[in-house]
Amino acid sequence: MKIKILSLLLIMCLSVGVMTSCSVKRYDRWLYGIHADFQDMEWEKLNPDEAVELLKMLGVKVVRVALNNNLVMSDNTTFIEEKALARQAQIKALNDAGIKILAVNSTWFLPPDVQEQSPSDMFLPERDFTEGSDYMRFLNDYEVMWENMANKFPLVTYWQTGNEPNQTLWFHKKDNANFPIQESMAINVDMMYRAARAIKKVNPKAVIVMPALAPLPNLEKCFNLIYDYIQSGEYGPTDVDSYFNIAAWHPYVQPGYTAPMWAKLQKAIYKTCEKKGDAGRRVIFTETGFQGGGDSDFWEQMYDQTRNELPFVDGMMVYCMTSHVLTGNSFGIFNTDSQTGSYIPLQVAWDLQNMFGGEGNLAKYNRIEN
């Protein structure tokens, strides 16, 4: 009987065309999420603990927490305890409320003598696997950093190991020159492998979300390169799960697009997974949004399209919770005021709360009106 069951499962795998898809784990399909940057709130002299309360009221199922290592650590092994404790407390409050945590870290430390080679704090050494090279020392330190981050924040269940590596803002040389896109993605794959290995060492049950690709013309090319490099066997294991469990990109809406047009574009991007023998791979849209918070009707259409037309998507994160004058971020569904410490909900915040099934007074910390 056991042999018959196994044979039946094998036939089922083959019948969908790609065996690898049968091994892809289905994660919770919670759909409703939002990005929150507690550090930006602190810079604006806001109280992040009040933001946590508002997030609970919104009814979101997951919060993407900005958790860049260079804001909670002074080097790869040393934490800034005051900052780390604050983030731990906010993460615990969300976790206690039953909200999942997806933490994103898109920064790194370079070896001090390498960092001294450039005033840029976000460059990368050129790929060189010679023992003792700048690149190898960076990768080794990078893995140590990720292990320490995973140990420090055990309540994080989803880790996103970077952000928009197809942007030259993040991936460039010490002289600020751009890497060829092939080399950028090669470095990205090296970093994904080291990060995933470190996190899984600490928590084998952690879910690794790939660094989301930015909505640039090179997105599909970069997605293909990531798969090509993994499957080549030249970067480490050939199984995708050694690098990421969930794929990700940022489907910001192009001007003039309708929601069905937007959904069609996401289907086209997902075909990369299918073409590479990875049909069934789960996806999270870890950012999408609009300046000024966006139009409520269009948000509803996007969520309807995602729910009904994009079954491979487990979640879509609203970018973002709060706008900030200091950082020039105007995508929030709450405006903020540093003088009064206010969170000022836009109409779209109320409408999303209704859509998400939340409840509570989102204007509770709008001290301008109060």
mmCIF file of C-alpha atoms in Angstrom:
data_model
loop_
_atom_site.group_PDB
_atom_site.id
_atom_site.type_symbol
_atom_site.label_atom_id
_atom_site.label_comp_id
_atom_site.label_asym_id
_atom_site.label_seq_id
_atom_site.Cartn_x
_atom_site.Cartn_y
_atom_site.Cartn_z
ATOM 1 C CA MET A 1 0.000 0.000 0.000
ATOM 2 C CA LYS A 2 2.841 2.381 0.916
ATOM 3 C CA ILE A 3 4.479 1.778 -2.479
ATOM 4 C CA LYS A 4 1.185 2.465 -4.250
ATOM 5 C CA ILE A 5 0.784 5.770 -2.396
ATOM 6 C CA LEU A 6 4.318 6.836 -3.260
ATOM 7 C CA SER A 7 3.743 5.893 -6.893
ATOM 8 C CA LEU A 8 0.548 7.930 -6.949
ATOM 9 C CA LEU A 9 2.361 10.964 -5.540
ATOM 10 C CA LEU A 10 5.055 10.600 -8.189
ATOM 11 C CA ILE A 11 2.439 10.468 -10.945
ATOM 12 C CA MET A 12 0.778 13.573 -9.519
ATOM 13 C CA CYS A 13 4.092 15.421 -9.592
ATOM 14 C CA LEU A 14 4.773 14.410 -13.163
ATOM 15 C CA SER A 15 1.251 15.311 -14.229
ATOM 16 C CA VAL A 16 1.796 18.972 -13.382
ATOM 17 C CA GLY A 17 4.851 18.997 -15.587
ATOM 18 C CA VAL A 18 7.659 19.784 -13.173
ATOM 19 C CA MET A 19 8.756 17.509 -10.360
ATOM 20 C CA THR A 20 10.492 20.241 -8.391
ATOM 21 C CA SER A 21 7.206 22.035 -7.796
ATOM 22 C CA CYS A 22 6.009 19.183 -5.579
ATOM 23 C CA SER A 23 8.756 19.954 -3.062
ATOM 24 C CA VAL A 24 7.888 23.656 -2.831
ATOM 25 C CA LYS A 25 6.307 24.407 0.528
ATOM 26 C CA ARG A 26 3.068 26.372 0.646
ATOM 27 C CA TYR A 27 3.243 29.072 3.302
ATOM 28 C CA ASP A 28 0.337 30.885 4.927
ATOM 29 C CA ARG A 29 -1.605 32.997 2.430
ATOM 30 C CA TRP A 30 -2.215 36.041 4.576
ATOM 31 C CA LEU A 31 -2.194 38.647 1.768
ATOM 32 C CA TYR A 32 -2.649 41.772 3.906
ATOM 33 C CA GLY A 33 0.635 43.313 5.039
ATOM 34 C CA ILE A 34 2.439 46.624 5.432
ATOM 35 C CA HIS A 35 5.996 47.947 5.687
ATOM 36 C CA ALA A 36 6.934 49.855 8.853
ATOM 37 C CA ASP A 37 10.216 51.627 9.625
ATOM 38 C CA PHE A 38 10.482 52.238 13.357
ATOM 39 C CA GLN A 39 13.897 53.872 12.973
ATOM 40 C CA ASP A 40 12.441 56.540 10.676
ATOM 41 C CA MET A 41 9.759 57.147 13.282
ATOM 42 C CA GLU A 42 12.404 57.708 15.950
ATOM 43 C CA TRP A 43 14.247 60.150 13.692
ATOM 44 C CA GLU A 44 10.983 62.083 13.331
ATOM 45 C CA LYS A 45 10.598 62.141 17.151
ATOM 46 C CA LEU A 46 7.588 59.856 17.004
ATOM 47 C CA ASN A 47 6.803 57.035 19.417
ATOM 48 C CA PRO A 48 7.165 53.681 17.603
ATOM 49 C CA ASP A 49 5.188 51.921 20.330
ATOM 50 C CA GLU A 50 2.173 54.004 19.319
ATOM 51 C CA ALA A 51 2.746 52.869 15.731
ATOM 52 C CA VAL A 52 2.603 49.254 16.916
ATOM 53 C CA GLU A 53 -0.823 49.942 18.412
ATOM 54 C CA LEU A 54 -2.002 51.484 15.131
ATOM 55 C CA LEU A 55 -0.691 48.483 13.186
ATOM 56 C CA LYS A 56 -2.813 46.219 15.363
ATOM 57 C CA MET A 57 -5.849 48.416 14.642
ATOM 58 C CA LEU A 58 -5.231 48.234 10.887
ATOM 59 C CA GLY A 59 -5.856 44.500 10.832
ATOM 60 C CA VAL A 60 -2.712 43.570 8.912
ATOM 61 C CA LYS A 61 -1.588 39.952 9.122
ATOM 62 C CA VAL A 62 2.118 40.670 8.665
ATOM 63 C CA VAL A 63 4.431 43.635 9.145
ATOM 64 C CA ARG A 64 7.608 44.032 7.136
ATOM 65 C CA VAL A 65 9.944 45.562 9.699
ATOM 66 C CA ALA A 66 12.959 47.530 8.471
ATOM 67 C CA LEU A 67 15.795 45.981 10.488
ATOM 68 C CA ASN A 68 19.018 47.122 8.867
ATOM 69 C CA ASN A 69 22.003 45.763 10.730
ATOM 70 C CA ASN A 70 23.890 49.077 10.580
ATOM 71 C CA LEU A 71 21.182 50.691 12.740
ATOM 72 C CA VAL A 72 21.226 48.062 15.497
ATOM 73 C CA MET A 73 24.891 46.984 15.325
ATOM 74 C CA SER A 74 28.207 48.819 15.421
ATOM 75 C CA ASP A 75 30.039 45.951 13.711
ATOM 76 C CA ASN A 76 29.318 42.362 12.685
ATOM 77 C CA THR A 77 29.392 41.039 16.257
ATOM 78 C CA THR A 78 28.428 44.010 18.459
ATOM 79 C CA PHE A 79 24.892 45.265 19.000
ATOM 80 C CA ILE A 80 23.847 48.767 19.993
ATOM 81 C CA GLU A 81 21.796 47.436 22.881
ATOM 82 C CA GLU A 82 19.429 50.388 23.208
ATOM 83 C CA LYS A 83 18.459 50.132 19.535
ATOM 84 C CA ALA A 84 18.275 46.339 19.526
ATOM 85 C CA LEU A 85 16.128 46.256 22.668
ATOM 86 C CA ALA A 86 13.699 48.779 21.164
ATOM 87 C CA ARG A 87 13.279 46.696 18.005
ATOM 88 C CA GLN A 88 12.908 43.508 20.065
ATOM 89 C CA ALA A 89 10.121 45.115 22.099
ATOM 90 C CA GLN A 90 8.227 46.273 19.009
ATOM 91 C CA ILE A 91 8.606 42.889 17.336
ATOM 92 C CA LYS A 92 7.380 41.139 20.507
ATOM 93 C CA ALA A 93 4.334 43.410 20.734
ATOM 94 C CA LEU A 94 3.385 42.586 17.144
ATOM 95 C CA ASN A 95 4.068 38.891 17.658
ATOM 96 C CA ASP A 96 1.951 38.833 20.835
ATOM 97 C CA ALA A 97 -0.908 40.300 18.784
ATOM 98 C CA GLY A 98 -0.667 37.394 16.337
ATOM 99 C CA ILE A 99 0.953 39.475 13.590
ATOM 100 C CA LYS A 100 3.705 37.795 11.602
ATOM 101 C CA ILE A 101 7.079 39.512 11.329
ATOM 102 C CA LEU A 102 8.983 39.783 8.062
ATOM 103 C CA ALA A 103 12.258 41.565 8.826
ATOM 104 C CA VAL A 104 14.304 43.045 5.989
ATOM 105 C CA ASN A 105 18.000 43.850 6.278
ATOM 106 C CA SER A 106 19.568 45.452 3.221
ATOM 107 C CA THR A 107 22.851 46.731 4.658
ATOM 108 C CA TRP A 108 26.238 45.298 5.561
ATOM 109 C CA PHE A 109 29.580 46.102 7.129
ATOM 110 C CA LEU A 110 32.795 45.881 5.138
ATOM 111 C CA PRO A 111 36.153 44.988 6.696
ATOM 112 C CA PRO A 112 37.517 48.313 8.043
ATOM 113 C CA ASP A 113 40.469 48.434 5.647
ATOM 114 C CA VAL A 114 38.092 47.811 2.723
ATOM 115 C CA GLN A 115 35.648 50.481 3.881
ATOM 116 C CA GLU A 116 38.528 52.975 3.964
ATOM 117 C CA GLN A 117 38.925 52.570 0.197
ATOM 118 C CA SER A 118 35.802 54.643 -0.518
ATOM 119 C CA PRO A 119 33.606 57.299 1.123
ATOM 120 C CA SER A 120 30.558 55.307 -0.002
ATOM 121 C CA ASP A 121 29.064 53.224 2.794
ATOM 122 C CA MET A 122 27.195 50.868 0.468
ATOM 123 C CA PHE A 123 29.738 49.659 -2.065
ATOM 124 C CA LEU A 124 30.825 46.061 -2.612
ATOM 125 C CA PRO A 125 34.228 44.543 -3.407
ATOM 126 C CA GLU A 126 34.643 42.967 -6.810
ATOM 127 C CA ARG A 127 34.121 39.224 -6.932
ATOM 128 C CA ASP A 128 37.385 37.436 -6.108
ATOM 129 C CA PHE A 129 37.529 34.022 -4.467
ATOM 130 C CA THR A 130 41.241 34.139 -3.714
ATOM 131 C CA GLU A 131 41.805 33.272 -0.065
ATOM 132 C CA GLY A 132 42.103 36.470 1.966
ATOM 133 C CA SER A 133 40.693 38.692 -0.799
ATOM 134 C CA ASP A 134 38.530 41.676 0.117
ATOM 135 C CA TYR A 135 35.531 39.845 -1.295
ATOM 136 C CA MET A 136 36.074 36.627 0.657
ATOM 137 C CA ARG A 137 36.632 38.507 3.896
ATOM 138 C CA PHE A 138 33.444 40.459 3.251
ATOM 139 C CA LEU A 139 31.403 37.296 2.596
ATOM 140 C CA ASN A 140 32.747 35.594 5.710
ATOM 141 C CA ASP A 141 31.944 38.633 7.855
ATOM 142 C CA TYR A 142 28.537 38.945 6.202
ATOM 143 C CA GLU A 143 27.646 35.399 7.207
ATOM 144 C CA VAL A 144 28.721 36.068 10.807
ATOM 145 C CA MET A 145 26.551 39.193 10.875
ATOM 146 C CA TRP A 146 23.481 37.279 9.718
ATOM 147 C CA GLU A 147 23.998 34.562 12.310
ATOM 148 C CA ASN A 148 24.151 37.214 15.021
ATOM 149 C CA MET A 149 21.045 38.986 13.703
ATOM 150 C CA ALA A 150 19.058 35.736 13.669
ATOM 151 C CA ASN A 151 20.166 34.984 17.231
ATOM 152 C CA LYS A 152 19.272 38.472 18.443
ATOM 153 C CA PHE A 153 15.773 38.512 16.945
ATOM 154 C CA PRO A 154 14.376 34.984 17.425
ATOM 155 C CA LEU A 155 10.745 36.114 17.024
ATOM 156 C CA VAL A 156 11.347 36.980 13.378
ATOM 157 C CA THR A 157 9.848 34.127 11.372
ATOM 158 C CA TYR A 158 10.434 35.542 7.883
ATOM 159 C CA TRP A 159 13.824 37.061 6.969
ATOM 160 C CA GLN A 160 14.312 39.035 3.766
ATOM 161 C CA THR A 161 18.020 39.022 3.031
ATOM 162 C CA GLY A 162 18.323 42.209 1.007
ATOM 163 C CA ASN A 163 16.430 44.786 -0.997
ATOM 164 C CA GLU A 164 16.390 45.627 -4.708
ATOM 165 C CA PRO A 165 19.830 44.307 -5.706
ATOM 166 C CA ASN A 166 19.145 45.344 -9.306
ATOM 167 C CA GLN A 167 19.394 48.968 -8.158
ATOM 168 C CA THR A 168 22.816 50.592 -8.496
ATOM 169 C CA LEU A 169 22.053 52.471 -5.274
ATOM 170 C CA TRP A 170 22.831 49.246 -3.420
ATOM 171 C CA PHE A 171 25.201 47.343 -5.675
ATOM 172 C CA HIS A 172 28.125 49.377 -6.999
ATOM 173 C CA LYS A 173 31.916 49.443 -6.913
ATOM 174 C CA LYS A 174 34.096 51.452 -4.553
ATOM 175 C CA ASP A 175 34.502 54.205 -7.165
ATOM 176 C CA ASN A 176 30.678 54.314 -7.503
ATOM 177 C CA ALA A 177 30.893 52.733 -10.950
ATOM 178 C CA ASN A 178 28.176 50.209 -11.726
ATOM 179 C CA PHE A 179 28.839 46.503 -11.861
ATOM 180 C CA PRO A 180 27.723 44.764 -15.053
ATOM 181 C CA ILE A 181 24.310 43.335 -14.235
ATOM 182 C CA GLN A 182 25.688 39.799 -14.552
ATOM 183 C CA GLU A 183 28.234 40.492 -11.811
ATOM 184 C CA SER A 184 25.667 42.256 -9.610
ATOM 185 C CA MET A 185 23.442 39.200 -9.678
ATOM 186 C CA ALA A 186 26.402 36.880 -9.104
ATOM 187 C CA ILE A 187 27.294 38.846 -5.967
ATOM 188 C CA ASN A 188 23.629 38.821 -4.967
ATOM 189 C CA VAL A 189 23.492 35.022 -5.220
ATOM 190 C CA ASP A 190 26.680 34.670 -3.154
ATOM 191 C CA MET A 191 25.180 36.914 -0.474
ATOM 192 C CA MET A 192 21.818 35.123 -0.523
ATOM 193 C CA TYR A 193 23.504 31.780 0.045
ATOM 194 C CA ARG A 194 25.644 33.028 2.932
ATOM 195 C CA ALA A 195 22.692 34.790 4.589
ATOM 196 C CA ALA A 196 20.326 31.829 4.253
ATOM 197 C CA ARG A 197 22.937 29.410 5.570
ATOM 198 C CA ALA A 198 23.577 31.579 8.624
ATOM 199 C CA ILE A 199 19.889 32.082 9.442
ATOM 200 C CA LYS A 200 19.012 28.402 8.999
ATOM 201 C CA LYS A 201 21.917 27.468 11.278
ATOM 202 C CA VAL A 202 20.233 29.453 14.051
ATOM 203 C CA ASN A 203 16.632 28.619 13.170
ATOM 204 C CA PRO A 204 16.077 25.780 10.692
ATOM 205 C CA LYS A 205 12.371 26.685 10.570
ATOM 206 C CA ALA A 206 12.981 30.287 9.471
ATOM 207 C CA VAL A 207 11.514 31.253 6.106
ATOM 208 C CA ILE A 208 13.953 33.034 3.789
ATOM 209 C CA VAL A 209 12.553 35.646 1.410
ATOM 210 C CA MET A 210 14.782 36.605 -1.495
ATOM 211 C CA PRO A 211 15.924 40.217 -1.870
ATOM 212 C CA ALA A 212 13.041 41.701 -3.828
ATOM 213 C CA LEU A 213 13.828 42.955 -7.308
ATOM 214 C CA ALA A 214 12.977 46.567 -8.105
ATOM 215 C CA PRO A 215 10.459 47.258 -10.910
ATOM 216 C CA LEU A 216 13.134 48.230 -13.418
ATOM 217 C CA PRO A 217 13.466 47.166 -17.069
ATOM 218 C CA ASN A 218 16.122 44.640 -15.983
ATOM 219 C CA LEU A 219 13.837 42.832 -13.504
ATOM 220 C CA GLU A 220 13.073 39.730 -15.570
ATOM 221 C CA LYS A 221 16.660 39.463 -16.793
ATOM 222 C CA CYS A 222 17.906 39.594 -13.206
ATOM 223 C CA PHE A 223 15.354 37.016 -12.079
ATOM 224 C CA ASN A 224 16.514 34.674 -14.844
ATOM 225 C CA LEU A 225 20.165 35.222 -13.927
ATOM 226 C CA ILE A 226 19.492 34.361 -10.280
ATOM 227 C CA TYR A 227 17.994 31.025 -11.316
ATOM 228 C CA ASP A 228 20.732 30.368 -13.878
ATOM 229 C CA TYR A 229 23.482 30.961 -11.345
ATOM 230 C CA ILE A 230 21.846 28.795 -8.667
ATOM 231 C CA GLN A 231 21.200 25.950 -11.080
ATOM 232 C CA SER A 232 24.735 26.094 -12.495
ATOM 233 C CA GLY A 233 26.183 24.593 -9.309
ATOM 234 C CA GLU A 234 29.030 27.116 -9.372
ATOM 235 C CA TYR A 235 27.700 29.145 -6.436
ATOM 236 C CA GLY A 236 26.821 26.386 -3.983
ATOM 237 C CA PRO A 237 23.967 23.858 -3.869
ATOM 238 C CA THR A 238 21.647 23.744 -6.857
ATOM 239 C CA ASP A 239 18.427 23.640 -4.834
ATOM 240 C CA VAL A 240 16.691 27.003 -4.697
ATOM 241 C CA ASP A 241 15.745 26.593 -1.029
ATOM 242 C CA SER A 242 19.409 26.912 -0.067
ATOM 243 C CA TYR A 243 19.106 30.546 -1.217
ATOM 244 C CA PHE A 244 15.469 31.477 -0.647
ATOM 245 C CA ASN A 245 12.170 29.828 0.204
ATOM 246 C CA ILE A 246 9.951 32.591 -1.142
ATOM 247 C CA ALA A 247 10.584 34.713 -4.243
ATOM 248 C CA ALA A 248 9.929 38.452 -4.142
ATOM 249 C CA TRP A 249 9.732 41.525 -6.297
ATOM 250 C CA HIS A 250 8.215 45.002 -5.981
ATOM 251 C CA PRO A 251 5.253 45.420 -8.344
ATOM 252 C CA TYR A 252 4.792 49.165 -8.207
ATOM 253 C CA VAL A 253 2.061 50.193 -10.648
ATOM 254 C CA GLN A 254 3.155 51.790 -13.902
ATOM 255 C CA PRO A 255 1.351 55.011 -14.931
ATOM 256 C CA GLY A 256 -1.788 54.289 -16.921
ATOM 257 C CA TYR A 257 -2.067 50.667 -15.823
ATOM 258 C CA THR A 258 -5.384 49.143 -14.815
ATOM 259 C CA ALA A 259 -5.417 46.508 -12.078
ATOM 260 C CA PRO A 260 -5.890 43.656 -14.617
ATOM 261 C CA MET A 261 -2.944 44.987 -16.654
ATOM 262 C CA TRP A 262 -0.891 45.090 -13.471
ATOM 263 C CA ALA A 263 -1.820 41.486 -12.646
ATOM 264 C CA LYS A 264 -0.959 40.329 -16.166
ATOM 265 C CA LEU A 265 2.538 41.767 -15.773
ATOM 266 C CA GLN A 266 3.042 39.840 -12.510
ATOM 267 C CA LYS A 267 1.990 36.607 -14.226
ATOM 268 C CA ALA A 268 4.576 37.243 -16.935
ATOM 269 C CA ILE A 269 7.317 37.732 -14.342
ATOM 270 C CA TYR A 270 6.294 34.546 -12.530
ATOM 271 C CA LYS A 271 6.790 32.535 -15.713
ATOM 272 C CA THR A 272 10.512 32.728 -14.910
ATOM 273 C CA CYS A 273 9.914 30.328 -12.009
ATOM 274 C CA GLU A 274 7.965 27.987 -14.250
ATOM 275 C CA LYS A 275 10.522 28.074 -17.069
ATOM 276 C CA LYS A 276 13.307 27.275 -14.612
ATOM 277 C CA GLY A 277 11.522 24.170 -13.308
ATOM 278 C CA ASP A 278 10.321 25.867 -10.131
ATOM 279 C CA ALA A 279 6.572 26.029 -10.744
ATOM 280 C CA GLY A 280 4.727 26.401 -7.474
ATOM 281 C CA ARG A 281 7.361 28.651 -5.908
ATOM 282 C CA ARG A 282 5.628 30.995 -3.485
ATOM 283 C CA VAL A 283 5.933 34.774 -3.903
ATOM 284 C CA ILE A 284 5.551 37.808 -1.646
ATOM 285 C CA PHE A 285 5.230 41.340 -2.980
ATOM 286 C CA THR A 286 7.234 42.952 -0.173
ATOM 287 C CA GLU A 287 6.585 46.496 -1.395
ATOM 288 C CA THR A 288 4.061 48.225 -3.555
ATOM 289 C CA GLY A 289 2.448 51.594 -3.070
ATOM 290 C CA PHE A 290 1.760 55.101 -4.245
ATOM 291 C CA GLN A 291 2.850 58.600 -3.371
ATOM 292 C CA GLY A 292 0.212 60.067 -1.107
ATOM 293 C CA GLY A 293 -0.928 56.603 -0.037
ATOM 294 C CA GLY A 294 -2.828 55.760 -3.197
ATOM 295 C CA ASP A 295 -6.437 55.427 -4.267
ATOM 296 C CA SER A 296 -8.579 53.155 -2.080
ATOM 297 C CA ASP A 297 -10.558 51.738 -5.007
ATOM 298 C CA PHE A 298 -7.365 50.826 -6.839
ATOM 299 C CA TRP A 299 -5.934 49.148 -3.733
ATOM 300 C CA GLU A 300 -9.099 47.062 -3.504
ATOM 301 C CA GLN A 301 -8.820 46.104 -7.174
ATOM 302 C CA MET A 302 -5.164 45.111 -6.716
ATOM 303 C CA TYR A 303 -5.980 42.892 -3.745
ATOM 304 C CA ASP A 304 -8.894 41.344 -5.652
ATOM 305 C CA GLN A 305 -6.610 40.628 -8.613
ATOM 306 C CA THR A 306 -3.967 39.155 -6.314
ATOM 307 C CA ARG A 307 -6.476 36.957 -4.514
ATOM 308 C CA ASN A 308 -8.184 35.679 -7.659
ATOM 309 C CA GLU A 309 -5.624 35.882 -10.479
ATOM 310 C CA LEU A 310 -2.266 35.441 -8.739
ATOM 311 C CA PRO A 311 -2.570 32.245 -6.663
ATOM 312 C CA PHE A 312 1.213 32.011 -6.320
ATOM 313 C CA VAL A 313 1.295 35.190 -4.184
ATOM 314 C CA ASP A 314 1.119 34.663 -0.425
ATOM 315 C CA GLY A 315 1.184 38.320 0.597
ATOM 316 C CA MET A 316 1.307 41.913 -0.592
ATOM 317 C CA MET A 317 2.866 44.626 1.552
ATOM 318 C CA VAL A 318 1.548 48.161 1.446
ATOM 319 C CA TYR A 319 4.495 50.531 1.199
ATOM 320 C CA CYS A 320 4.342 52.020 3.619
ATOM 321 C CA MET A 321 2.853 52.886 6.996
ATOM 322 C CA THR A 322 4.233 56.412 7.470
ATOM 323 C CA SER A 323 5.473 59.299 5.343
ATOM 324 C CA HIS A 324 8.500 61.197 6.662
ATOM 325 C CA VAL A 325 9.728 64.675 5.832
ATOM 326 C CA LEU A 326 13.315 63.957 6.902
ATOM 327 C CA THR A 327 13.752 60.993 4.554
ATOM 328 C CA GLY A 328 11.578 62.390 1.752
ATOM 329 C CA ASN A 329 9.252 59.382 1.886
ATOM 330 C CA SER A 330 5.745 60.390 0.768
ATOM 331 C CA PHE A 331 4.279 56.895 0.270
ATOM 332 C CA GLY A 332 2.729 56.511 3.723
ATOM 333 C CA ILE A 333 -0.916 55.924 4.534
ATOM 334 C CA PHE A 334 -0.262 58.028 7.647
ATOM 335 C CA ASN A 335 1.293 61.477 7.533
ATOM 336 C CA THR A 336 3.457 62.375 10.521
ATOM 337 C CA ASP A 337 4.247 65.517 12.471
ATOM 338 C CA SER A 338 7.437 65.620 14.525
ATOM 339 C CA GLN A 339 6.461 68.690 16.556
ATOM 340 C CA THR A 340 3.401 67.016 18.048
ATOM 341 C CA GLY A 341 4.486 63.383 17.621
ATOM 342 C CA SER A 342 1.374 62.790 15.539
ATOM 343 C CA TYR A 343 0.319 59.937 13.276
ATOM 344 C CA ILE A 344 -2.295 61.421 10.938
ATOM 345 C CA PRO A 345 -4.325 58.779 9.062
ATOM 346 C CA LEU A 346 -5.200 59.504 5.443
ATOM 347 C CA GLN A 347 -8.562 58.360 4.085
ATOM 348 C CA VAL A 348 -6.824 55.412 2.436
ATOM 349 C CA ALA A 349 -5.715 54.192 5.892
ATOM 350 C CA TRP A 350 -9.330 54.012 7.044
ATOM 351 C CA ASP A 351 -10.363 52.256 3.834
ATOM 352 C CA LEU A 352 -7.546 49.708 4.088
ATOM 353 C CA GLN A 353 -8.487 49.071 7.716
ATOM 354 C CA ASN A 354 -12.003 48.257 6.554
ATOM 355 C CA MET A 355 -10.636 46.023 3.784
ATOM 356 C CA PHE A 356 -8.279 44.223 6.187
ATOM 357 C CA GLY A 357 -10.979 43.646 8.800
ATOM 358 C CA GLY A 358 -9.321 45.831 11.432
ATOM 359 C CA GLU A 359 -10.972 48.026 14.012
ATOM 360 C CA GLY A 360 -10.106 50.918 16.290
ATOM 361 C CA ASN A 361 -9.486 54.660 16.150
ATOM 362 C CA LEU A 362 -6.608 55.265 13.727
ATOM 363 C CA ALA A 363 -6.663 58.948 14.702
ATOM 364 C CA LYS A 364 -5.876 58.130 18.332
ATOM 365 C CA TYR A 365 -2.394 59.643 18.045
ATOM 366 C CA ASN A 366 -3.277 62.580 15.811
ATOM 367 C CA ARG A 367 -2.458 65.281 18.322
ATOM 368 C CA ILE A 368 -2.957 68.074 15.809
ATOM 369 C CA GLU A 369 -6.711 67.508 15.865
ATOM 370 C CA ASN A 370 -6.782 66.555 19.521
#
